[in-house]
Short mmCIF file of C-alpha atoms in Angstrom, two decimals:
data_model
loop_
_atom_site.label_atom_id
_atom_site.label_comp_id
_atom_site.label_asym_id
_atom_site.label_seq_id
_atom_site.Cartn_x
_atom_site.Cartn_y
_atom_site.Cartn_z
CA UNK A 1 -67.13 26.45 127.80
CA UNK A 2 -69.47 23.48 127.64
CA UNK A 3 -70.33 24.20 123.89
CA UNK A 4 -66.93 24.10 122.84
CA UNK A 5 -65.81 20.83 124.63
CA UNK A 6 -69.43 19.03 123.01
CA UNK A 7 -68.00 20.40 119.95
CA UNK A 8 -63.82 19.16 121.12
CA UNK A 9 -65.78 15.61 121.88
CA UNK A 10 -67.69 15.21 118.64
CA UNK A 11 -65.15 15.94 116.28
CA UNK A 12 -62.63 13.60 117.99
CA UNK A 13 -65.65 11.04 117.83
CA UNK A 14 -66.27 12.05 113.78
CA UNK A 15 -62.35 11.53 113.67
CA UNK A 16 -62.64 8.09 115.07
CA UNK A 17 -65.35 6.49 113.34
CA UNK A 18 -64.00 7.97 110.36
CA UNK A 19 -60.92 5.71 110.97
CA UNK A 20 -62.17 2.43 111.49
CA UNK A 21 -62.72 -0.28 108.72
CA UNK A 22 -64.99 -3.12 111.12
CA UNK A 23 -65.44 -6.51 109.91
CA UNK A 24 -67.95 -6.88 112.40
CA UNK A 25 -70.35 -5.16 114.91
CA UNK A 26 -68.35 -1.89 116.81
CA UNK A 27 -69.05 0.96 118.76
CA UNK A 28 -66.76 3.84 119.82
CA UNK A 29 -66.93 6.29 122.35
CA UNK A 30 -65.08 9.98 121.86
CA UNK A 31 -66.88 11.85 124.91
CA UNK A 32 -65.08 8.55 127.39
CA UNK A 33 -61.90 9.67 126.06
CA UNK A 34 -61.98 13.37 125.91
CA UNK A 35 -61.74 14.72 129.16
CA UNK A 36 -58.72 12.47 129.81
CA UNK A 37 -56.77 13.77 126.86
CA UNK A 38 -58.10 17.12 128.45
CA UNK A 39 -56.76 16.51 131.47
CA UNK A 40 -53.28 15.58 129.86
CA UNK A 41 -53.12 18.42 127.79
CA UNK A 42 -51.71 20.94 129.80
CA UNK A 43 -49.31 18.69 131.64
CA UNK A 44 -47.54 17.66 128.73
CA UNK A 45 -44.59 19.43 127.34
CA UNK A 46 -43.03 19.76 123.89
CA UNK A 47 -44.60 18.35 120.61
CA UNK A 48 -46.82 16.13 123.01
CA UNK A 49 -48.68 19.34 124.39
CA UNK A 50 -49.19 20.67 120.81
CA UNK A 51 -50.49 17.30 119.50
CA UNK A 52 -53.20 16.73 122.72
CA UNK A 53 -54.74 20.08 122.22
CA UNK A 54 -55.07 19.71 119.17
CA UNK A 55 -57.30 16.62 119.81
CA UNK A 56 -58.99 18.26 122.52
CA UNK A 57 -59.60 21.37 120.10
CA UNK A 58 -58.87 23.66 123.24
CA UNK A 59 -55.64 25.56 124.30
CA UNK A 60 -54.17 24.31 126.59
CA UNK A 61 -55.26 26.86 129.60
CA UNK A 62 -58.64 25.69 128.58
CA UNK A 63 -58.52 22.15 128.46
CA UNK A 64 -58.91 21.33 132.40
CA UNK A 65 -61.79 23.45 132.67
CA UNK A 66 -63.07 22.14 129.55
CA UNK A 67 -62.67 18.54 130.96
CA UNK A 68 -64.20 19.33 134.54
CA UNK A 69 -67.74 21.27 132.46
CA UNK A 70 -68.25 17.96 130.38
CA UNK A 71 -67.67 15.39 133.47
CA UNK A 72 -70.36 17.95 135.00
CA UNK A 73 -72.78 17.79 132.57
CA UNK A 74 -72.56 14.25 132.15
CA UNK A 75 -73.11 13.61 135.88
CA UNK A 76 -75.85 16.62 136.35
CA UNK A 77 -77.60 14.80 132.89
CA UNK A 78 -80.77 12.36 133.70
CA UNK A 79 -80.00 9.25 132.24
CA UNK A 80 -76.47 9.60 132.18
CA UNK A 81 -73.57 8.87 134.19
CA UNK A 82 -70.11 9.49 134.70
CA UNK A 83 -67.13 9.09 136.60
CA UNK A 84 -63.25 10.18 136.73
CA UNK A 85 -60.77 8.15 138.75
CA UNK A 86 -56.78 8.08 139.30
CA UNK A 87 -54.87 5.61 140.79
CA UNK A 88 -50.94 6.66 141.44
CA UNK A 89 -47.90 4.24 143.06
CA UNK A 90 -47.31 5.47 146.58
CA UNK A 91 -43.99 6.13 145.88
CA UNK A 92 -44.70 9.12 142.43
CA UNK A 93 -45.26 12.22 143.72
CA UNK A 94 -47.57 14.30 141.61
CA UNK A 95 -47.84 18.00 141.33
CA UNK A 96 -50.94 19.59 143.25
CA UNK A 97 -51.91 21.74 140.10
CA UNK A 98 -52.51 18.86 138.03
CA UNK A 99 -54.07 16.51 140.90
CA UNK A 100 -56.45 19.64 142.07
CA UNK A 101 -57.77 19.47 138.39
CA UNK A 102 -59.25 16.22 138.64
CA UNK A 103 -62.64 15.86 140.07
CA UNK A 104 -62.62 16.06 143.89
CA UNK A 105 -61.96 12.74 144.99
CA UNK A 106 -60.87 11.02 142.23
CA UNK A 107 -57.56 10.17 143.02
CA UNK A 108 -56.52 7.43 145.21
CA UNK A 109 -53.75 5.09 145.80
CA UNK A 110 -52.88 2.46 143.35
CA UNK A 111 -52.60 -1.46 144.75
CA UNK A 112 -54.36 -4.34 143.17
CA UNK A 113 -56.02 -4.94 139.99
CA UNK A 114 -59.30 -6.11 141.78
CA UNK A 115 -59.56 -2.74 143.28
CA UNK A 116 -59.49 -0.94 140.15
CA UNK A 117 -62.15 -3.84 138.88
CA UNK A 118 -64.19 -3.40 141.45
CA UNK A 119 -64.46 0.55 140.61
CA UNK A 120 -65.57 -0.63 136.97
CA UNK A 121 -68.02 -2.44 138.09
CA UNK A 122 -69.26 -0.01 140.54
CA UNK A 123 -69.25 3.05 138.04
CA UNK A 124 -71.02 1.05 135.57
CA UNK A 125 -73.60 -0.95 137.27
CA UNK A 126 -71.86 -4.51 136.64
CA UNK A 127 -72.47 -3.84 132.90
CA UNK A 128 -68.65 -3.79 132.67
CA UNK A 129 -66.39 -5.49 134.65
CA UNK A 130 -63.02 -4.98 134.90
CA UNK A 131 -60.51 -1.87 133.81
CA UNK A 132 -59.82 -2.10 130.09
CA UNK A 133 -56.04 -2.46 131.17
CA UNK A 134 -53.99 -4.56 133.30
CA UNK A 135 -51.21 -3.11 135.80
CA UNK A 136 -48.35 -4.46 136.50
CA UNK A 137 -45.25 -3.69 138.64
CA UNK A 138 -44.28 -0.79 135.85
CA UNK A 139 -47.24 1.04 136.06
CA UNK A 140 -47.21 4.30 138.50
CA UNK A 141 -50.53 6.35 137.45
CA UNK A 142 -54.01 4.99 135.73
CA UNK A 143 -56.37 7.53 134.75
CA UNK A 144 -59.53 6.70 133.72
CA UNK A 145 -62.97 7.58 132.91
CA UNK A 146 -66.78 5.65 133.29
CA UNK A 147 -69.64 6.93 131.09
CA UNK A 148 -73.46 5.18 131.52
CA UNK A 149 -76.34 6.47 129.53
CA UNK A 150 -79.82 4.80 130.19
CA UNK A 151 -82.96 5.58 128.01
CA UNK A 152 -86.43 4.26 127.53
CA UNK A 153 -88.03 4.89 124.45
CA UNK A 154 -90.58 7.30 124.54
CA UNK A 155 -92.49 5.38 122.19
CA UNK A 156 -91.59 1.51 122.58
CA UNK A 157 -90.65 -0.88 119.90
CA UNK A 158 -92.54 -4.11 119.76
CA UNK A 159 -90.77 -7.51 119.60
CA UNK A 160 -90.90 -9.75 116.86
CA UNK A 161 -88.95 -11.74 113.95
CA UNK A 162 -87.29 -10.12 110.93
CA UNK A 163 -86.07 -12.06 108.61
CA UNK A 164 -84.07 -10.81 105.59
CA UNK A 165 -84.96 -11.22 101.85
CA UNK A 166 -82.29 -9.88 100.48
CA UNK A 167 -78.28 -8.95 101.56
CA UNK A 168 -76.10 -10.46 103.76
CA UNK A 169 -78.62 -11.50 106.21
CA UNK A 170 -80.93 -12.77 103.71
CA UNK A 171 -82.64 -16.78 105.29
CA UNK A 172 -81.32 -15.12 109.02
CA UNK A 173 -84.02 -14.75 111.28
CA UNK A 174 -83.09 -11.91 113.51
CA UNK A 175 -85.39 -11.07 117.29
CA UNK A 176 -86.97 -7.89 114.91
CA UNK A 177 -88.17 -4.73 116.50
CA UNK A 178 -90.99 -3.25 115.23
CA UNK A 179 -92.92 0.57 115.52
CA UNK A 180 -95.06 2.92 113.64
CA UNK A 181 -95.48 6.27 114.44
CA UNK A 182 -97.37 9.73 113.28
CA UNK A 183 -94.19 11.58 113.26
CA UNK A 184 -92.42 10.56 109.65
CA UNK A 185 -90.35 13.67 110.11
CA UNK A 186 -88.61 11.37 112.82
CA UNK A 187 -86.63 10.26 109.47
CA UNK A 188 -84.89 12.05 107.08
CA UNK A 189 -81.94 11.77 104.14
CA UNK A 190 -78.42 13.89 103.62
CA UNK A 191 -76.62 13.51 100.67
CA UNK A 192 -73.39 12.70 101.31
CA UNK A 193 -69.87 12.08 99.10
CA UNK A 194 -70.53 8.68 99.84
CA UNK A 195 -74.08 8.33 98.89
CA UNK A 196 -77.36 9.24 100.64
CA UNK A 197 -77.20 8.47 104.10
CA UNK A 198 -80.82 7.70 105.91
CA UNK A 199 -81.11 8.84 109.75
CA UNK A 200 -83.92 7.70 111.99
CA UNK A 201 -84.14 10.08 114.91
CA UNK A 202 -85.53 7.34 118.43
CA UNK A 203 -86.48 9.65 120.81
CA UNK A 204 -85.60 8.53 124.59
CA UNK A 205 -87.53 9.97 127.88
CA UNK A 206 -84.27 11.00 129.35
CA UNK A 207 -83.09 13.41 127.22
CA UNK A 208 -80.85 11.10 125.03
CA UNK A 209 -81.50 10.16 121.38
CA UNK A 210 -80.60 7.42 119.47
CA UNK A 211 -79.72 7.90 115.43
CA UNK A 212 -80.11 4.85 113.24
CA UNK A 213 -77.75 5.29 110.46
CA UNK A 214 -78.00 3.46 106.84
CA UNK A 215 -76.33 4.09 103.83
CA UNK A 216 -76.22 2.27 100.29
CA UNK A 217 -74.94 -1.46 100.69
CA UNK A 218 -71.49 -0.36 99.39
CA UNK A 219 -71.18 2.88 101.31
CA UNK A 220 -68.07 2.34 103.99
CA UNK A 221 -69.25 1.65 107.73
CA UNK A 222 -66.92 4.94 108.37
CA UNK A 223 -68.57 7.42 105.77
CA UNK A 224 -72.25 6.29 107.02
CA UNK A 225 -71.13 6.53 110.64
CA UNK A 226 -69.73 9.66 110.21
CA UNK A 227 -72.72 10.96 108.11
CA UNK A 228 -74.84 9.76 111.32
CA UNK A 229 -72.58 12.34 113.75
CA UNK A 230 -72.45 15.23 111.66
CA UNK A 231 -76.66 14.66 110.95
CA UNK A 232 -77.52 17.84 113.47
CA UNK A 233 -75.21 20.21 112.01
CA UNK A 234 -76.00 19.36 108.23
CA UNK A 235 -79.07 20.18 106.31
CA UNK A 236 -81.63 16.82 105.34
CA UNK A 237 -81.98 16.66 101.44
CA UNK A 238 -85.50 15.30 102.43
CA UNK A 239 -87.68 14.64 105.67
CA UNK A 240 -90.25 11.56 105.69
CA UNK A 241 -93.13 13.83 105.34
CA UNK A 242 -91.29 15.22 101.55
CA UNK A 243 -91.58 11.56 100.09
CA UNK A 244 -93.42 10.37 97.36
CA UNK A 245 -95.08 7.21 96.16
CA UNK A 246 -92.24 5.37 94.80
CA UNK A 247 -89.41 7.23 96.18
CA UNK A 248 -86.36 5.38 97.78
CA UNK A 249 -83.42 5.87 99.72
CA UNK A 250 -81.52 4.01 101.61
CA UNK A 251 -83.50 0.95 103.78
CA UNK A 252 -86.67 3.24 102.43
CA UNK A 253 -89.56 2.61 100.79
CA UNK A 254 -92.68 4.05 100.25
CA UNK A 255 -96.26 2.66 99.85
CA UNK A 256 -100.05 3.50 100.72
CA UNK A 257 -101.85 2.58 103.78
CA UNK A 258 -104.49 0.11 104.04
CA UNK A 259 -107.92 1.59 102.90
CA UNK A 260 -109.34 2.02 106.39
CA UNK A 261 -106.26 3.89 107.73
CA UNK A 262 -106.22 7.52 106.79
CA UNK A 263 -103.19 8.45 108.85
CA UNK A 264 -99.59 8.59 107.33
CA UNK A 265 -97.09 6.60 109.14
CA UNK A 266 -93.93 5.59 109.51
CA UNK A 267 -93.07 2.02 109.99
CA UNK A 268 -89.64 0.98 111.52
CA UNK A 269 -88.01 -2.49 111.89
CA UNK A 270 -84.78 -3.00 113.17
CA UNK A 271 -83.08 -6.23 114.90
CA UNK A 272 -82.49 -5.88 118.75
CA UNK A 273 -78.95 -5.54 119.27
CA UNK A 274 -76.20 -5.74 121.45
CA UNK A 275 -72.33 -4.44 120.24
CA UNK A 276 -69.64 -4.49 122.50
CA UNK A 277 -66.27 -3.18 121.80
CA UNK A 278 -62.41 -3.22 122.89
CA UNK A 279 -59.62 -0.47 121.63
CA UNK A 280 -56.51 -0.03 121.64
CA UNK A 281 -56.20 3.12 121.39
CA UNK A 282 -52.18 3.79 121.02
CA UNK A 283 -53.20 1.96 117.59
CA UNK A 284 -54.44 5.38 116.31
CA UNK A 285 -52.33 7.44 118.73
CA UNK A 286 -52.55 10.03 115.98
CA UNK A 287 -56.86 10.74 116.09
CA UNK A 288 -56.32 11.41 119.89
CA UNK A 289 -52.80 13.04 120.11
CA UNK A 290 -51.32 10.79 121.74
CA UNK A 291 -47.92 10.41 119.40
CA UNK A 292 -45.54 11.99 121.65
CA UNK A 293 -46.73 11.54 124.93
CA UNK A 294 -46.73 7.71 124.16
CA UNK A 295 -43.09 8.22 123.37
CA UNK A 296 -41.28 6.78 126.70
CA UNK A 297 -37.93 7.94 125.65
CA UNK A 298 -38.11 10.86 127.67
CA UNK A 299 -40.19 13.36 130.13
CA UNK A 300 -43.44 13.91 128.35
CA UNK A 301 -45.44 14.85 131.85
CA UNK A 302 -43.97 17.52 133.23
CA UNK A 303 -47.18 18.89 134.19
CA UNK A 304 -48.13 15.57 136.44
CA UNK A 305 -45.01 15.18 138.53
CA UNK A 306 -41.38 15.82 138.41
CA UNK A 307 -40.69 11.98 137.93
CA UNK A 308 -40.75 11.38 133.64
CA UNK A 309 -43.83 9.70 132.71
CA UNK A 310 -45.13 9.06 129.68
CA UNK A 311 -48.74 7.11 128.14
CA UNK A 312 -47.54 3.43 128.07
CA UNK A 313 -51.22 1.57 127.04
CA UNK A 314 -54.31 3.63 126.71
CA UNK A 315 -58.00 1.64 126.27
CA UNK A 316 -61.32 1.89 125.84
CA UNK A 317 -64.03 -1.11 126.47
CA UNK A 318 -67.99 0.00 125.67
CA UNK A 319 -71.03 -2.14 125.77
CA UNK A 320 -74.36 -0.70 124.06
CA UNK A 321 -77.61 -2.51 123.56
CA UNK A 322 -81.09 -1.50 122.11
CA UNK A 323 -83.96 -3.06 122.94
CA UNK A 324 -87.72 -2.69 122.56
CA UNK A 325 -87.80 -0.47 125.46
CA UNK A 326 -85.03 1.52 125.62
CA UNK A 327 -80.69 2.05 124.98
CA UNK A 328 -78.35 1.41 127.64
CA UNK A 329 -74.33 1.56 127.62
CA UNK A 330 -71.63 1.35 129.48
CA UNK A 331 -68.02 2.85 128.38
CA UNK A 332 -64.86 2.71 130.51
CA UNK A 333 -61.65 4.34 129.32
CA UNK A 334 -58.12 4.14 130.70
CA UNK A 335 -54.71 5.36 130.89
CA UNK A 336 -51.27 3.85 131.72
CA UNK A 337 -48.84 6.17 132.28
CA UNK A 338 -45.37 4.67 133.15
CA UNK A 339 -41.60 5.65 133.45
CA UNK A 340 -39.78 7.12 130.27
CA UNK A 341 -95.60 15.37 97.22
CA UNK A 342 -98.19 13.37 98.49
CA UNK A 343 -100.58 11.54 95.81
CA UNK A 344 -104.08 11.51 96.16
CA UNK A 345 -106.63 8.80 97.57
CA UNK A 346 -104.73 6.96 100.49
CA UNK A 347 -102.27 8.13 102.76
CA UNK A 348 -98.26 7.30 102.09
CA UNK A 349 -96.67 5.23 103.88
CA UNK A 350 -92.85 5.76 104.57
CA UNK A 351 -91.32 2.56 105.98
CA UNK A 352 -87.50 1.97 106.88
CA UNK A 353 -86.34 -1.31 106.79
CA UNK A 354 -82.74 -2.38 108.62
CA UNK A 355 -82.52 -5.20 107.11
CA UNK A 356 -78.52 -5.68 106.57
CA UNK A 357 -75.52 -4.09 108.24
CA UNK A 358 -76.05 -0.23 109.90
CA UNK A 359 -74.86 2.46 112.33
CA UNK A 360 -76.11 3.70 115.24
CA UNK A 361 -75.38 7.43 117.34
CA UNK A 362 -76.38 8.28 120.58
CA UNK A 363 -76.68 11.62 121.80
CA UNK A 364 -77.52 14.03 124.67
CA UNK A 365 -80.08 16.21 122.71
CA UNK A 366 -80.16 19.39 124.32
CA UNK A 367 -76.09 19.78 124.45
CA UNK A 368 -75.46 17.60 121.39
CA UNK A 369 -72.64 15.63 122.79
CA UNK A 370 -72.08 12.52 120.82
CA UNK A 371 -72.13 9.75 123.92
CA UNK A 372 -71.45 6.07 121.36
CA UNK A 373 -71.12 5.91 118.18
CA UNK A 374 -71.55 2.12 116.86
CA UNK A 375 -71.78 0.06 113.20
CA UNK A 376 -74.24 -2.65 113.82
CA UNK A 377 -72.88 -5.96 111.69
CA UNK A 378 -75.06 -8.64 112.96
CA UNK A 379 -78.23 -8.40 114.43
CA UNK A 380 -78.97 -10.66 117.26
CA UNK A 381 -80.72 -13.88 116.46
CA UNK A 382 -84.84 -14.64 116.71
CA UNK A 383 -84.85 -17.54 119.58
CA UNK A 384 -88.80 -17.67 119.35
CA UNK A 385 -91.31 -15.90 121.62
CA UNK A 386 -90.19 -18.02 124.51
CA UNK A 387 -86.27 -16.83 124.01
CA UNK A 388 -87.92 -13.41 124.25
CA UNK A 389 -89.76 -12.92 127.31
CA UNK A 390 -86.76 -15.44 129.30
#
């Protein structure tokens, strides 16, 4: 069951990030909105049912069970985090199939704002805080979900400056991260209709990965992105090891080492960055199947109580950062359901350079599941070393 809701997750993340056109930095997060269309599935009726399991990508029998195995693996994972909660009016009754579904205590009464605040804040560590949607007198359920993934690098970046020669942060000087490993394998390029795409694998200690994503500076945010999820299913056209003197690709370039090194390396520089993110996510009700169930014409909820109910905001709001040590985010989603060749002599050395606009993918390695998924449009800015230890 867990393999097919990682693979339900991902493709409603590749769906996503394949929709959105960013003039600036944004990150998405599929897996925070999954196991609440999950949940939904089976309690909606009519064309709604049809369109949430087909977001969810199981039947509807399924999709519970689906939901409850990725909430589990999520909160069973080191470094990650995760959290279901419900909130319904005291006066809507709801029916104990669909309640008993939910993780065991999750659901509680709904009153204040602050209180569901507070549970943001809570669920997330205060790197979020408040509920990506505000109740009023109209709303009778909110369902929502928390997802926190933590990582330190198992090999650290080092702080510095980059500053861009060429592109649209050419003159910027950006707080640069810099490493060089052994491992140039870490790095490799798929061909894609878009172009080659470049992927640089950061290993974390917890179990999590992050993918740096870069494609040619014309290549759509969306197509690179979605090159960067589909990376561990597809088949690299080369690996940094396979380069040779003077190849490119994408941010790549290839040189010898300095006489006295023999090793082959791979160099990396990056700017730190920090991309946080709000959705509305009735704005593409389509990618999550929410159409009909958004639709508050009628009953589309027979499956959570007898009263008609129907989606009347859903949200998403996601914080991600990467640092010289590590990757940490934050991602709280929420419904509001209301009425209605090597050459010879010295080594090569393969260095990637992120030195204009890229995309980012973090993902539990063993399982695969796509946790944020993230275009990177500014980098944050060099404040000099004392900006960087404050």
């Amino acid at each position: 069951m867990i393999k097919t809701a990682v693979a339900g997750a991902n493709a409603l993340t590749r769906r996503w990030v394949a929709s959105i056109d960013p003039d600036g930095s944004v990150a998405v997060s599929g897996a925070g909105v999954w196991p609440l269309l999950a949940y939904l599935a089976p309690a909606a009726g009519g064309d709604g049912r049809d369109e949430l399991t087909s977001a969810v990508g199981l039947s509807a029998d399924e999709a519970a069970a689906g939901a409850a195995a990725l909430v589990e693996l999520l909160q069973s994972t080191p470094g990650l985090r995760a959290a279901i909660g419900a909130w319904v009016h005291p006066e809507l009754k709801l029916r104990p199939q669909w309640s008993d579904s939910l993780p065991p205590g999750a659901v509680g009464v709904l009153g204040e704002q602050a209180v569901l605040d507070a549970w943001v804040r809570e669920q997330t560590d205060g790197l979020l805080d408040r509920m990506p949607l505000t109740i009023d007198p109209e709303t009778l359920l909110v369902l929502a979900s928390a997802l926190v993934a933590r990582t330190r690098w198992i090999e650290p970046f080092a702080d510095g400056m980059l500053r861009p020669e060429a592109g649209p942060w050419s003159g910027r000087r950006l707080a640069g991260l810099h490493r060089t490993t052994a491992d140039r394998d870490l790095l490799a390029v798929y061909e894609t209709p878009a172009g080659p795409v470049t992927v640089l694998t950061v290993e974390g200690a917890d179990g999590i990965d992050v993918d740096l994503v870069i494609g040619l500076p014309d290549a759509p945010a969306a197509a690179v992105l979605a090159a960067g999820v589909d990376a561990p299913s597809a088949v690299p056209s080369r690996r940094g090891s396979q380069f040779a003197e003077a190849d490119t690709a994408p941010g790549v370039t290839v040189g010898t080492g300095y006489d006295h090194d023999d090793t082959p390396r791979l160099l990396a520089s990056l700017p730190r960055f920090t991309v946080t993110s709000s959705h509305d996510l009735l704005a593409h009700a389509d990618v999550f199947g929410l159409r009909t169930v958004s639709d508050l014409s009628s009953q589309r909820l027979p499956g959570v109580s007898d009263f008609p109910l129907g989606v009347g905001a859903a949200a998403q709001d996601l914080t991600a950062s990467f640092t010289a040590d590590g990757f940490e985010a934050a991602v709280v989603t929420a419904f509001d359901m209301r009425a209605g060749g090597a050459p010879s002599g010295r080594p090569l050395q393969v260095r990637l350079l992120l030195d204009r606009p890229f995309g980012f993918v973090a993902r539990h390695r063993s399982s695969g599941l796509v946790l944020v998924a993230g275009w990177v449009a500014q980098g944050e800015a060099w404040l000099g070393r004392a900006g960087l230890s404050a």
